[in-house]
Amino acid sequence: MATSSKIPKEGSGATRLFESIRAFGYNPGGTIKKATVTSESPISILLDGDTVETPDPFIVCNPHLLPYTETVWINGQVATIEYDNKLKVGVRVLVYEPEHQQQLYVLSLSDE
């Protein structure tokens, strides 16, 4: 699954979204859609209204939705925080689908 160190990690959700679009490029012909995670490993996603799932090789995810570890300083001591995978089967997500439909960019969890 492709991720990038260019993904911003600070700022509001909207700021991170716009910075992510700047980092990966913007295609004015694409659309933001809702979808459902149908498999965790390897990940696959089903767009609302589609009948065919998008498989892992064609998905780019916001790295904060995947499991990761962060090292922080708390009261002068190093601590490690482990974050779980947020892309579980059945989870609703917002995705960006470029006009060429070659890849699917998972942006965030949906409010649904």
Short mmCIF file of C-alpha atoms in Angstrom, two decimals:
data_model
loop_
_atom_site.label_atom_id
_atom_site.label_comp_id
_atom_site.label_asym_id
_atom_site.label_seq_id
_atom_site.Cartn_x
_atom_site.Cartn_y
_atom_site.Cartn_z
CA MET A 1 0.00 0.00 0.00
CA ALA A 2 1.48 3.34 -1.00
CA THR A 3 2.00 6.10 1.53
CA SER A 4 4.13 9.22 1.49
CA SER A 5 6.13 11.26 3.97
CA LYS A 6 4.70 14.31 2.16
CA ILE A 7 1.36 13.84 3.96
CA PRO A 8 0.96 16.70 6.46
CA LYS A 9 0.60 15.69 10.10
CA GLU A 10 -0.36 19.02 11.60
CA GLY A 11 -3.24 21.45 11.23
CA SER A 12 -6.99 21.05 10.93
CA GLY A 13 -8.60 18.29 8.87
CA ALA A 14 -9.27 20.71 6.02
CA THR A 15 -5.68 22.00 6.08
CA ARG A 16 -4.29 18.45 5.97
CA LEU A 17 -6.66 17.58 3.10
CA PHE A 18 -5.58 20.56 1.00
CA GLU A 19 -1.89 19.97 1.76
CA SER A 20 -2.30 16.29 0.79
CA ILE A 21 -3.86 17.31 -2.51
CA ARG A 22 -0.94 19.68 -3.10
CA ALA A 23 1.57 16.91 -2.25
CA PHE A 24 0.05 14.34 -4.61
CA GLY A 25 -1.30 16.70 -7.24
CA TYR A 26 -4.83 17.72 -8.11
CA ASN A 27 -6.98 16.50 -10.95
CA PRO A 28 -10.00 18.79 -11.40
CA GLY A 29 -11.93 15.97 -13.08
CA GLY A 30 -11.97 13.76 -9.98
CA THR A 31 -14.66 13.39 -7.34
CA ILE A 32 -14.88 12.75 -3.62
CA LYS A 33 -17.06 9.72 -2.88
CA LYS A 34 -18.15 7.57 0.04
CA ALA A 35 -17.07 3.95 0.22
CA THR A 36 -16.86 0.93 2.51
CA VAL A 37 -13.79 -1.09 3.51
CA THR A 38 -14.47 -4.70 2.46
CA SER A 39 -11.13 -6.30 3.41
CA GLU A 40 -8.34 -5.31 5.82
CA SER A 41 -5.31 -7.22 4.61
CA PRO A 42 -4.85 -6.76 1.77
CA ILE A 43 -7.19 -3.79 1.82
CA SER A 44 -10.04 -3.50 -0.65
CA ILE A 45 -12.75 -0.87 -0.90
CA LEU A 46 -16.20 -0.77 -2.50
CA LEU A 47 -17.40 2.63 -3.72
CA ASP A 48 -21.05 3.41 -3.06
CA GLY A 49 -23.03 2.41 -6.13
CA ASP A 50 -20.28 0.18 -7.58
CA THR A 51 -20.36 -3.61 -7.82
CA VAL A 52 -16.61 -4.22 -8.20
CA GLU A 53 -14.19 -3.68 -5.31
CA THR A 54 -10.98 -1.68 -5.70
CA PRO A 55 -8.03 -3.88 -4.65
CA ASP A 56 -4.94 -2.90 -2.62
CA PRO A 57 -2.54 -2.17 -5.52
CA PHE A 58 -4.79 0.70 -6.65
CA ILE A 59 -5.35 2.28 -3.21
CA VAL A 60 -3.35 5.09 -1.60
CA CYS A 61 -4.18 5.70 2.07
CA ASN A 62 -3.81 8.51 4.52
CA PRO A 63 -1.09 6.95 6.75
CA HIS A 64 -2.94 7.98 9.92
CA LEU A 65 -5.66 5.47 9.07
CA LEU A 66 -3.15 2.59 9.10
CA PRO A 67 -1.38 1.15 12.15
CA TYR A 68 1.64 3.21 13.16
CA THR A 69 3.86 3.99 16.14
CA GLU A 70 4.81 7.44 17.38
CA THR A 71 7.61 8.29 19.80
CA VAL A 72 6.92 11.29 22.05
CA TRP A 73 8.37 13.04 25.09
CA ILE A 74 6.08 13.02 28.16
CA ASN A 75 7.33 14.63 31.38
CA GLY A 76 10.92 14.41 30.15
CA GLN A 77 10.72 10.71 29.27
CA VAL A 78 10.43 8.99 25.93
CA ALA A 79 7.14 7.18 25.41
CA THR A 80 5.83 5.13 22.51
CA ILE A 81 2.23 5.37 21.39
CA GLU A 82 0.82 2.66 19.14
CA TYR A 83 -2.18 3.46 16.94
CA ASP A 84 -4.45 0.72 15.64
CA ASN A 85 -5.63 0.18 12.09
CA LYS A 86 -8.72 2.32 11.56
CA LEU A 87 -9.60 0.65 8.24
CA LYS A 88 -11.58 -2.33 9.57
CA VAL A 89 -14.12 -4.26 7.49
CA GLY A 90 -17.36 -2.29 7.28
CA VAL A 91 -15.84 1.10 8.09
CA ARG A 92 -17.13 3.97 5.95
CA VAL A 93 -14.52 6.23 4.34
CA LEU A 94 -14.25 9.28 2.12
CA VAL A 95 -12.16 8.72 -0.99
CA TYR A 96 -10.95 10.80 -3.89
CA GLU A 97 -11.35 9.14 -7.28
CA PRO A 98 -9.41 10.88 -10.06
CA GLU A 99 -11.05 11.23 -13.45
CA HIS A 100 -8.78 8.52 -14.91
CA GLN A 101 -9.99 6.08 -12.20
CA GLN A 102 -6.55 4.43 -12.02
CA GLN A 103 -6.20 4.85 -8.24
CA LEU A 104 -8.34 5.55 -5.21
CA TYR A 105 -7.11 7.90 -2.48
CA VAL A 106 -8.53 7.16 0.99
CA LEU A 107 -8.73 10.56 2.69
CA SER A 108 -10.54 10.04 6.00
CA LEU A 109 -13.17 8.14 7.90
CA SER A 110 -16.74 9.09 7.01
CA ASP A 111 -19.14 10.57 9.57
CA GLU A 112 -21.64 7.81 8.78
#
